[in-house]
mmCIF file of C-alpha atoms and ligand atoms in Angstrom:
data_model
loop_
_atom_site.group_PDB
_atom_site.id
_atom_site.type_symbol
_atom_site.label_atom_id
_atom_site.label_comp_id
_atom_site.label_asym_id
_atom_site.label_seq_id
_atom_site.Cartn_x
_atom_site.Cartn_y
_atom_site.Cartn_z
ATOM 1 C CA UNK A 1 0.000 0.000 0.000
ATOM 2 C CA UNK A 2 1.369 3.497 -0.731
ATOM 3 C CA UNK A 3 1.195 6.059 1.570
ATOM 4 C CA UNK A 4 -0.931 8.915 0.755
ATOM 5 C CA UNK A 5 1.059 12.079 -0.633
ATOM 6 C CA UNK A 6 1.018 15.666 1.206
ATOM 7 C CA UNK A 7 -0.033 16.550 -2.323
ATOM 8 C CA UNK A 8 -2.544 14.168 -2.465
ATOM 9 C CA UNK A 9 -3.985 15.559 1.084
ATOM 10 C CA UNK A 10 -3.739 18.878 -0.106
ATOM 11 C CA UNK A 11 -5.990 18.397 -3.123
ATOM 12 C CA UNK A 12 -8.748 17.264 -1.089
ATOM 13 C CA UNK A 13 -8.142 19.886 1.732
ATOM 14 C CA UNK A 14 -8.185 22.171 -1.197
ATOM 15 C CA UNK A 15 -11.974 20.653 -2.639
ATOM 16 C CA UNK A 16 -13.183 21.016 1.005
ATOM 17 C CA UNK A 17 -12.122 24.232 1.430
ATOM 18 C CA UNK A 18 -14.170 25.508 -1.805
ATOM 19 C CA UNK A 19 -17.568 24.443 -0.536
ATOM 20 C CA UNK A 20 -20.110 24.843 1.574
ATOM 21 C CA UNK A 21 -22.187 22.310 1.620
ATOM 22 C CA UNK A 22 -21.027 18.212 0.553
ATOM 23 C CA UNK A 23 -22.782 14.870 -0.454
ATOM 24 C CA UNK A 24 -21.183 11.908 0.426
ATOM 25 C CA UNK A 25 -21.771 8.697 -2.042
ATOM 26 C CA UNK A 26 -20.812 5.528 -2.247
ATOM 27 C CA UNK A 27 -21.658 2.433 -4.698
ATOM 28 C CA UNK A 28 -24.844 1.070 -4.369
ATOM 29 C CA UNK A 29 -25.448 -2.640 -2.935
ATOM 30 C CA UNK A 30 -23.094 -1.200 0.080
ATOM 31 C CA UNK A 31 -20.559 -3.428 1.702
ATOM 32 C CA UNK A 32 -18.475 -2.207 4.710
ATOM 33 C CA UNK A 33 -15.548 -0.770 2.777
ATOM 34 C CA UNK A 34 -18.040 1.454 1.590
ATOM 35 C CA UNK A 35 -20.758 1.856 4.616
ATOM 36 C CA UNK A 36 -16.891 2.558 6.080
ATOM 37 C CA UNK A 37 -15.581 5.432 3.750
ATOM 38 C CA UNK A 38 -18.760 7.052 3.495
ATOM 39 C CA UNK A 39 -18.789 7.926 7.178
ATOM 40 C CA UNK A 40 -15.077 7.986 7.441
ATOM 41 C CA UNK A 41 -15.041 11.239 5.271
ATOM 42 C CA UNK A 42 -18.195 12.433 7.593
ATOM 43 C CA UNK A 43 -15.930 12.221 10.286
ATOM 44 C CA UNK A 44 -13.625 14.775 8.656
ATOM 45 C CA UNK A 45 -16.499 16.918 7.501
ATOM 46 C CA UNK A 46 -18.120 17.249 11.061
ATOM 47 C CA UNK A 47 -15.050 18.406 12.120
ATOM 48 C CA UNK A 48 -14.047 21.183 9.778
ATOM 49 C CA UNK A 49 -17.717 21.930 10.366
ATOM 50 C CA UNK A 50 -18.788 21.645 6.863
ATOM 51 C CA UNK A 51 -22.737 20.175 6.414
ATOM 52 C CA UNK A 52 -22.761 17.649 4.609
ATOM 53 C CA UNK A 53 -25.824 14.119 3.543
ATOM 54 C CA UNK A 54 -24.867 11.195 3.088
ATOM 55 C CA UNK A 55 -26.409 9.006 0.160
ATOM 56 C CA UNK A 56 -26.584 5.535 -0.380
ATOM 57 C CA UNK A 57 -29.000 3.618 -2.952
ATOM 58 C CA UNK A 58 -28.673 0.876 -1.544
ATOM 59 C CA UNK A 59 -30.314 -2.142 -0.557
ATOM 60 C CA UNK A 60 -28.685 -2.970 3.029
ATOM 61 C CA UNK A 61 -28.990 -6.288 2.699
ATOM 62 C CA UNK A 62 -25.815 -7.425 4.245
ATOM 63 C CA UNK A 63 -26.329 -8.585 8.134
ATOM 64 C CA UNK A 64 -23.437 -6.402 8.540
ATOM 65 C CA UNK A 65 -24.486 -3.309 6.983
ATOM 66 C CA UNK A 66 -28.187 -2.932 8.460
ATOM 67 C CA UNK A 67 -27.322 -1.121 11.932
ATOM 68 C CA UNK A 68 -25.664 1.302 9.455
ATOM 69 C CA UNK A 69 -28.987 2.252 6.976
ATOM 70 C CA UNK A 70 -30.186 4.867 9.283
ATOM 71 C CA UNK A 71 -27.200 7.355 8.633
ATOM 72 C CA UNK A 72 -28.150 7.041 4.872
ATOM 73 C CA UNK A 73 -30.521 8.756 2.390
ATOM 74 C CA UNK A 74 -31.358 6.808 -0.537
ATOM 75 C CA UNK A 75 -31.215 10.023 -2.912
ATOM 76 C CA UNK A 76 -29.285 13.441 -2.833
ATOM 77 C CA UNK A 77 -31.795 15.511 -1.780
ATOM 78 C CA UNK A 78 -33.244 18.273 -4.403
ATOM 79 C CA UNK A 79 -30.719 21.284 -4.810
ATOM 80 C CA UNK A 80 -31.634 24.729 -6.794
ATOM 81 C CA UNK A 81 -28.926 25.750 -9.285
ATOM 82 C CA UNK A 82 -27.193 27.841 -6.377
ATOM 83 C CA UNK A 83 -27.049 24.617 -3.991
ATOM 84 C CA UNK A 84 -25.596 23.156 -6.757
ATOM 85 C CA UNK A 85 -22.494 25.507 -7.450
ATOM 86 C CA UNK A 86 -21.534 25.257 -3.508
ATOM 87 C CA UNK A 87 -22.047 21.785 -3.145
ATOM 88 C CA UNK A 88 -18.686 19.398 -3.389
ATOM 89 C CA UNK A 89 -19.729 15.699 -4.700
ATOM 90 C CA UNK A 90 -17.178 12.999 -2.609
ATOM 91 C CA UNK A 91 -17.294 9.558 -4.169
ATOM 92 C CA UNK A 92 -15.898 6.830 -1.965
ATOM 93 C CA UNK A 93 -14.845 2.863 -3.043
ATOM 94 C CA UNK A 94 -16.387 3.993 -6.338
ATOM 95 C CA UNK A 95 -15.158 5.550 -9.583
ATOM 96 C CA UNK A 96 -18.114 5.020 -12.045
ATOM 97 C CA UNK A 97 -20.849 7.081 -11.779
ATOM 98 C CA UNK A 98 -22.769 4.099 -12.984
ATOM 99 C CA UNK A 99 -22.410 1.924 -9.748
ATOM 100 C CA UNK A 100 -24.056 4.553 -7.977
ATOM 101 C CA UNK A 101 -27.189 3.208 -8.394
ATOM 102 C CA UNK A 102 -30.545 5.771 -9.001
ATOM 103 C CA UNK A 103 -28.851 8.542 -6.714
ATOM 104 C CA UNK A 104 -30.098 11.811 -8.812
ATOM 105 C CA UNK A 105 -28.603 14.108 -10.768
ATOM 106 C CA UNK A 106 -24.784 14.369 -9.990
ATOM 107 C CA UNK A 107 -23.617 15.573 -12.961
ATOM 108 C CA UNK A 108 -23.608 18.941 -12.253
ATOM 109 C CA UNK A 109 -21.799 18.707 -8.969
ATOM 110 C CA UNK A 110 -18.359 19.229 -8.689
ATOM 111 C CA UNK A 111 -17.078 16.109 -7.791
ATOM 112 C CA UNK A 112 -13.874 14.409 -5.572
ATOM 113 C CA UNK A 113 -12.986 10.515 -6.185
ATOM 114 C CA UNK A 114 -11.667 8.378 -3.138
ATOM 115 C CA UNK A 115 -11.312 4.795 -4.829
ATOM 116 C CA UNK A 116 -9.008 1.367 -4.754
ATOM 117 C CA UNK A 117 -10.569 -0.294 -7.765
ATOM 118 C CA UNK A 118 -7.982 -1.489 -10.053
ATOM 119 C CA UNK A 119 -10.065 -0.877 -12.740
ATOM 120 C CA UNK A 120 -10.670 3.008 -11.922
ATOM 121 C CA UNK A 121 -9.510 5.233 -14.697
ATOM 122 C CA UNK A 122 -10.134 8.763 -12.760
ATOM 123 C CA UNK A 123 -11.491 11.882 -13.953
ATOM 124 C CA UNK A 124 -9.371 14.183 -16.050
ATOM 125 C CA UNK A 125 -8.306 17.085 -13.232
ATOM 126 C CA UNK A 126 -6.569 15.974 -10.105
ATOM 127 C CA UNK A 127 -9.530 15.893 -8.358
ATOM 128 C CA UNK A 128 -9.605 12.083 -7.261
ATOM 129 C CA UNK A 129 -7.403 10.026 -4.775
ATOM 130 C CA UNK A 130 -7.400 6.674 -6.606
ATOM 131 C CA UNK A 131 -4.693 4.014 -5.503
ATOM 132 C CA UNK A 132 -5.341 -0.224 -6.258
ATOM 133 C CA UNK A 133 -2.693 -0.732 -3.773
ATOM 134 C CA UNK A 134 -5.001 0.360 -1.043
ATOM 135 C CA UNK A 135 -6.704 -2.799 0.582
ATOM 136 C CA UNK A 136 -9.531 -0.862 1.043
ATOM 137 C CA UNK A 137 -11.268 2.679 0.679
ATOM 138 C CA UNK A 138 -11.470 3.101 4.280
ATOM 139 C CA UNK A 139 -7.471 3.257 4.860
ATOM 140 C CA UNK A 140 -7.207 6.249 2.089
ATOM 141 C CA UNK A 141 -9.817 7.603 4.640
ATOM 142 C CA UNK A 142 -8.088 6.998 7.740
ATOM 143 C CA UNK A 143 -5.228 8.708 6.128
ATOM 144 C CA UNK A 144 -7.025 11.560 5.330
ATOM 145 C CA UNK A 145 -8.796 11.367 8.870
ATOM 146 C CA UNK A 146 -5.472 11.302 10.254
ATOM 147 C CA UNK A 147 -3.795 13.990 8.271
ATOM 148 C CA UNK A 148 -7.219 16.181 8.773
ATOM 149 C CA UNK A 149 -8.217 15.367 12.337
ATOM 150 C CA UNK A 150 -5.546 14.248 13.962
ATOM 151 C CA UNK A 151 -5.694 10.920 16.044
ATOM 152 C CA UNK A 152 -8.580 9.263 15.943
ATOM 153 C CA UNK A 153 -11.210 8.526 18.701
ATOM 154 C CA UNK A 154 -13.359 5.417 19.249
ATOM 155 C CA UNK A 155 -16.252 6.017 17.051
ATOM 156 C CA UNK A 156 -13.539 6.608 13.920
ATOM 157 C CA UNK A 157 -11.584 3.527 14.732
ATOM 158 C CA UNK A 158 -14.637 1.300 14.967
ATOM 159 C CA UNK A 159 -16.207 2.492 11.766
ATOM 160 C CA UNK A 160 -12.766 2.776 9.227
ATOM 161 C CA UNK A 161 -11.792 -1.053 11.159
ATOM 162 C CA UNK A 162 -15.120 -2.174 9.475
ATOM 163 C CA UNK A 163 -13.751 -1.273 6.275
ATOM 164 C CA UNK A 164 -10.194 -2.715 6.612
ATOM 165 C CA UNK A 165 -11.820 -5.792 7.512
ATOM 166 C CA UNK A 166 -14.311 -6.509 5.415
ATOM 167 C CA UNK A 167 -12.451 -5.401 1.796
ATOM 168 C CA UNK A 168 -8.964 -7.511 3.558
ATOM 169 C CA UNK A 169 -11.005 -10.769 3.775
ATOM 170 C CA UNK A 170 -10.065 -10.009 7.544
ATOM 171 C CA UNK A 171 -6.546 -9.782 6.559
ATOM 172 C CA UNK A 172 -6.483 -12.852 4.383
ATOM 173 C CA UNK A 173 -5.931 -10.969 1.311
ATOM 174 C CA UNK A 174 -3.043 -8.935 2.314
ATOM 175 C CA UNK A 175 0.787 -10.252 1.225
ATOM 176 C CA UNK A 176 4.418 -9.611 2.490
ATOM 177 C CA UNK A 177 4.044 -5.918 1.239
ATOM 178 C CA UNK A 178 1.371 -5.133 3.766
ATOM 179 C CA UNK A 179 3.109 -4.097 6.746
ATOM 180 C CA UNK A 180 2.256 -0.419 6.820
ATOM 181 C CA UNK A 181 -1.395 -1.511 6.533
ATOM 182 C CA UNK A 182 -1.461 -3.369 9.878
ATOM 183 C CA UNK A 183 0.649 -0.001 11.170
ATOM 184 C CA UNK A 184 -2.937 1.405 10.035
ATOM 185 C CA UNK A 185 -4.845 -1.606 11.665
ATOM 186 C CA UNK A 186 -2.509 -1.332 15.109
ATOM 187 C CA UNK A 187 -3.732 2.699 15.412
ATOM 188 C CA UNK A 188 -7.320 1.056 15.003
ATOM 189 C CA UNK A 189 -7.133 -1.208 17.374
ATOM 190 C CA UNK A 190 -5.189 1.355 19.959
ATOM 191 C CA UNK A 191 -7.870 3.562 19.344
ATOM 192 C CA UNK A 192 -10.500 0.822 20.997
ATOM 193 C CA UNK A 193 -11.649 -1.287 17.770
ATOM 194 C CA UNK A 194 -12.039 -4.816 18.220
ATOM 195 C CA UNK A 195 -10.868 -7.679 15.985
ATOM 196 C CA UNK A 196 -12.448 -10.293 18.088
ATOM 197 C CA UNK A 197 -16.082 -8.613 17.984
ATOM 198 C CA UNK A 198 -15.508 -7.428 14.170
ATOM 199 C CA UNK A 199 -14.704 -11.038 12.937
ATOM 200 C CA UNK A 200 -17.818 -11.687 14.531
ATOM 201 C CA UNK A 201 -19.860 -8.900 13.013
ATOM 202 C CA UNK A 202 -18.733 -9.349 9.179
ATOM 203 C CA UNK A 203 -19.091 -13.335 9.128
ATOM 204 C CA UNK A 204 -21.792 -13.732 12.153
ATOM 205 C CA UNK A 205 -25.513 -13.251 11.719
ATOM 206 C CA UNK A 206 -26.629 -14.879 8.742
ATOM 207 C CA UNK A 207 -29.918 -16.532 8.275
ATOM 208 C CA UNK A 208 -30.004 -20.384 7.930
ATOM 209 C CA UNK A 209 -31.875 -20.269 5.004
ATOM 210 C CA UNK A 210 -28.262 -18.729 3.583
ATOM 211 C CA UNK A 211 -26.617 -22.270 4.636
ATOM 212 C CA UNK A 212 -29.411 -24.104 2.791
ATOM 213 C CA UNK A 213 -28.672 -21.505 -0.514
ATOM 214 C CA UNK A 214 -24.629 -22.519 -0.019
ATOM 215 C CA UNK A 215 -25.242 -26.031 -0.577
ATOM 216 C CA UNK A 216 -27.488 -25.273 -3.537
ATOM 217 C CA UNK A 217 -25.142 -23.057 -4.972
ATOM 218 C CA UNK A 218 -22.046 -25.733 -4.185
ATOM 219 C CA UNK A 219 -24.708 -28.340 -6.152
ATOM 220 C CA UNK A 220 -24.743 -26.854 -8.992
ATOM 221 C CA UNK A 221 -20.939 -26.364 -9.470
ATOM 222 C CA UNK A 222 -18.870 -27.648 -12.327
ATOM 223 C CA UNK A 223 -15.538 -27.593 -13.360
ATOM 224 C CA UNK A 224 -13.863 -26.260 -16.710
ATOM 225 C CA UNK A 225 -10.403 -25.590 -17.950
ATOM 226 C CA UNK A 226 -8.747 -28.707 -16.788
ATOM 227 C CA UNK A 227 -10.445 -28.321 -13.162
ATOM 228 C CA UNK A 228 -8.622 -24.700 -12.753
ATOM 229 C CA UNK A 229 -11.837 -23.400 -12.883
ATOM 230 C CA UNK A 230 -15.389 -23.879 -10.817
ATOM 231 C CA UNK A 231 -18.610 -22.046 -12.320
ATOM 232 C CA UNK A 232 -21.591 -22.270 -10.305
ATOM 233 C CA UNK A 233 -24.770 -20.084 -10.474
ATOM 234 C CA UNK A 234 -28.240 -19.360 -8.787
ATOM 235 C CA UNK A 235 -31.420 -19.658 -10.856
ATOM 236 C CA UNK A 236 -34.708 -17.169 -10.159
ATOM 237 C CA UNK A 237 -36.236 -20.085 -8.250
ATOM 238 C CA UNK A 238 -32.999 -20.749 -5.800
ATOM 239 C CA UNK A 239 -33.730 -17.022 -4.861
ATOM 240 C CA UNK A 240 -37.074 -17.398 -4.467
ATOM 241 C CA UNK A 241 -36.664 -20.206 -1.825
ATOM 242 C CA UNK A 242 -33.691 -19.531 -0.165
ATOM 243 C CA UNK A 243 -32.461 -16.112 -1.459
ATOM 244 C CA UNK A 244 -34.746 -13.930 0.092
ATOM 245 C CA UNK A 245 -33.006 -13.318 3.232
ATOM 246 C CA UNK A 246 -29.428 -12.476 2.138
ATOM 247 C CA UNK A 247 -26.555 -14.295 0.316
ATOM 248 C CA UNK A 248 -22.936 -15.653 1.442
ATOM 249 C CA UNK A 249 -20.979 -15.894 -1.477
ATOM 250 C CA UNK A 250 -17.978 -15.092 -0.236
ATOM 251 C CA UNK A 251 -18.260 -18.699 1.603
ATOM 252 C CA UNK A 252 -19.230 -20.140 -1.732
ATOM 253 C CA UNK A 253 -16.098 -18.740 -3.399
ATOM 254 C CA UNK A 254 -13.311 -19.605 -0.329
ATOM 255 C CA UNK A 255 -14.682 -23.072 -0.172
ATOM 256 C CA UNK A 256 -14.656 -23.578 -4.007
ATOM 257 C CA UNK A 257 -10.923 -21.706 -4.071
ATOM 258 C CA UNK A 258 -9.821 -24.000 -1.527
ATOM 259 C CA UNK A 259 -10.000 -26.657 -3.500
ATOM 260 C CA UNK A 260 -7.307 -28.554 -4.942
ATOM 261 C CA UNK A 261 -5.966 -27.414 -8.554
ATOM 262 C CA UNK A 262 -8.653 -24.423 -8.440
ATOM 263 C CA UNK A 263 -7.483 -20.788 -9.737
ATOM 264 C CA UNK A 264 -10.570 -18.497 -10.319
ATOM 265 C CA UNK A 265 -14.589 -19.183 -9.518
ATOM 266 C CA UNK A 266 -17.008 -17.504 -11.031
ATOM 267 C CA UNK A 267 -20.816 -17.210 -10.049
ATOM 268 C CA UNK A 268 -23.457 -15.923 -11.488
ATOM 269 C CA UNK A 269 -26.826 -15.111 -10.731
ATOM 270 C CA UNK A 270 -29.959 -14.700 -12.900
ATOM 271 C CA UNK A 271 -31.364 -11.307 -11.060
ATOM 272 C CA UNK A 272 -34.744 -10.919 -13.806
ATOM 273 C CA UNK A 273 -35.464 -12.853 -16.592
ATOM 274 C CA UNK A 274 -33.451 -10.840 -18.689
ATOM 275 C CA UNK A 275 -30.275 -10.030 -16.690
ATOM 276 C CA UNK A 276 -27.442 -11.707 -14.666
ATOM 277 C CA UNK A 277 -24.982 -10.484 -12.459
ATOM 278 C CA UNK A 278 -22.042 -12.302 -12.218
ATOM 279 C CA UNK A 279 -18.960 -12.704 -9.447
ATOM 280 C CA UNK A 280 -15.407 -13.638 -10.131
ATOM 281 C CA UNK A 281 -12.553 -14.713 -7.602
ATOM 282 C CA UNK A 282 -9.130 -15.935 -8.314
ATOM 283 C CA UNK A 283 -5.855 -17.070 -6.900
ATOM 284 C CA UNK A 284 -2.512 -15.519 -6.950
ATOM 285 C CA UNK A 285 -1.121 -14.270 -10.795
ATOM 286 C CA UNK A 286 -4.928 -15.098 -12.159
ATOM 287 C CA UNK A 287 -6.110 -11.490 -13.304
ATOM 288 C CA UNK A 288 -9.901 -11.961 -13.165
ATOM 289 C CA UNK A 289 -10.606 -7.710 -13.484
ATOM 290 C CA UNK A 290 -9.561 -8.900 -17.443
ATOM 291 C CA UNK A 291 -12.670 -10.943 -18.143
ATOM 292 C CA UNK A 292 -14.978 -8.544 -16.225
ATOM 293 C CA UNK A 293 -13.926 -5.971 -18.157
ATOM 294 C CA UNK A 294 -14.560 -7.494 -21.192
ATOM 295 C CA UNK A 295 -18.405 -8.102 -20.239
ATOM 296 C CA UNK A 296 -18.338 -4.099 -19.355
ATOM 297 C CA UNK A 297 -17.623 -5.002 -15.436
ATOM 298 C CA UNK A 298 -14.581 -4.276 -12.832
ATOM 299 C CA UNK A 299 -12.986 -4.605 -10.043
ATOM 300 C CA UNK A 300 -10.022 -6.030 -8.775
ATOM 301 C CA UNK A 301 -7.257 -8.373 -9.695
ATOM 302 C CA UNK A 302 -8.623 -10.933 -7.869
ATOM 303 C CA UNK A 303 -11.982 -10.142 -7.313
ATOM 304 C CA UNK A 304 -14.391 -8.682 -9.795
ATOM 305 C CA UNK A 305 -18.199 -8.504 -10.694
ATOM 306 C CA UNK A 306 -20.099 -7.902 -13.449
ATOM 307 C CA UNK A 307 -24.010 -6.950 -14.568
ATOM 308 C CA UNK A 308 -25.244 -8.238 -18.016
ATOM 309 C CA UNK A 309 -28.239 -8.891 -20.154
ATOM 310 C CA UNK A 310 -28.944 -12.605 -20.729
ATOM 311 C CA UNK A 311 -29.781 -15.851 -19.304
ATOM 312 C CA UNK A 312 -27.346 -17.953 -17.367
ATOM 313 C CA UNK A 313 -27.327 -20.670 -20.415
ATOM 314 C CA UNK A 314 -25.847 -18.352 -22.685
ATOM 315 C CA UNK A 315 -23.402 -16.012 -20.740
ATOM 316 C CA UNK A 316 -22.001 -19.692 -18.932
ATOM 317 C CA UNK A 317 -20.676 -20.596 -22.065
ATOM 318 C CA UNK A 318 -19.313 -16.931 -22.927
ATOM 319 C CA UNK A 319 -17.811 -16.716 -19.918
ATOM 320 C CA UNK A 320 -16.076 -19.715 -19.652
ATOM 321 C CA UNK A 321 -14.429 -19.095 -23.029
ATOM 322 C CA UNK A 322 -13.192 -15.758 -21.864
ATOM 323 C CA UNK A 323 -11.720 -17.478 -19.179
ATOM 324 C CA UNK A 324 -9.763 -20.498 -21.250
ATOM 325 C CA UNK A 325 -7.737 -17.287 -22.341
ATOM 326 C CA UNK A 326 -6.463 -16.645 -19.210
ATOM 327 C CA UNK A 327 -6.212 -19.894 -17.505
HETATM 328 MN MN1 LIG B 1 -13.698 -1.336 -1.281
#
């Protein structure tokens, strides 16, 4: 992870500085990298004193997520042309305007970019802080908290740990070049958060009609590409009786990657009848961000997603082609 420039602090000290009023906006479908950053750069708002909403489309369908809904509107609230001019847009764990969801208008704000997605391009102007070798969003934020504020307090360190945690796989994901991120996680826990009670809050809670959906999902799995890779997927009716409640994926894809010979897993999900969205994950030097580009999705090396027209019988088959290129 690289350390965030005085520059790079500057620039959004600078964005601050130049309004009056700010939205805060994260992707929709939040997770707690984003629930995290969102609330992170509230932090630093409240302080400077600058008023500020913060939007989320959601849904908060995560276990995790729900106690945080209630700091969230689901739209940015309606501005006149003034409001507009003094109001500062601040993106966070997000760089298309696209995975906002149905937020409003936001084209006419001027807007600041706090993102880790590898596949982020960033706007034009300087006006973004966008780095793929941040773990998460949240650590840009503490950064910025950290730089801004100063030390942080018990609320701060609770919220931005949530982040680190969730986007780190609880620190599974991190390699030999992560030491200055647990320098970031060792502030958060000396500043009162918990890893104990956090492991418990991003994996604990789920409903056991998520188990039953697990071992549908892990039924329906099949192997391609010389066994290096599993595709499974989830039809309309699998939601319907077991999919109402939330979804553990991320179980789905460790237990799948765990297995012997496997390099990427992909799942996808028929949403309506006409349209799929679709979840890669991949081991070490496997580049799955390639293939979800090439359906028009992103995300990271190892862990992408993707939203498509079609039915699962057809984009299967594309997929796995796209992947025999890789693998
Ligand atoms: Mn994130």
């Amino acid at each position: 992870m690289k350390i965030i420039t005085a520059s790079q602090i500057d620039s959004f000290k600078n964005f601050i500085k130049a309004h009056n009023n700010f939205i805060i906006v994260g992707h929709k479908d939040p997770d707690g990298d984003c629930i995290s950053s969102s609330l992170g750069v509230s932090y630093i708002l409240e302080y400077l004193n600058k008023p500020f909403t913060i939007v989320n489309n959601g849904p908060f369908k995560r276990p995790e997520t729900k106690e945080y809904e209630k700091f969230f509107t689901s739209e940015i609230p309606f501005m006149s042309k003034q409001d507009q001019d003094e109001t500062g847009l601040i993106i966070v764990d997000c760089s298309e305007k696209m995975r906002l969801g149905e937020v409003g208008d936001t084209e006419y704000l001027d807007t600041f970019i706090i993102d880790h997605h590898k596949t982020s391009t960033g706007s034009e102007d300087s006006k973004c802080i966008i780095d793929s070798s941040s773990p998460a969003a949240s650590c840009l934020v503490q950064m910025l908290y950290e730089a801004i504020v100063g030390p942080l307090d018990k609320k701060a360190a609770d919220t931005l740990f949530f982040g680190l945690s969730t986007d780190t796989g609880f620190f599974r994901f991190l390699r030999e070049d992560s030491a200055n991120v647990f320098e970031l996680a060792a502030r958060l826990v000396t500043a009162g958060a918990n890893p104990n009670k956090m492991y418990d809050k991003i994996t604990g809670g789920k409903p056991y009609s998520t188990r039953k959906l697990l071992g549908t999902t892990i039924a329906h799995a099949e192997r391609y590409c010389n066994g290096k890779l599993v595709v499974a997927y989830e039809t309309m009716e699998d939601t319907k009786r077991y999919g109402q409640e939330g979804r553990d994926s991320d179980m789905f894809y460790q237990a799948m990657l765990s297995c012997e010979g496997v390099e990427a897993v992909v799942f996808v999900r028929q949403e309506t009848e006409h349209s799929c969205t679709a979840g890669f994950r991949s081991r070490d030097a496997i580049d799955v961000s390639v293939v979800a580009s090439h359906f028009g999705g992103g995300g990271h090396k190892n862990a992408s997603g993707m939203s498509r027209d079609g039915k699962l019988e057809t984009l299967i088959p594309e997929i796995v082609k796209e992947f025999s290129k890789i693998l």
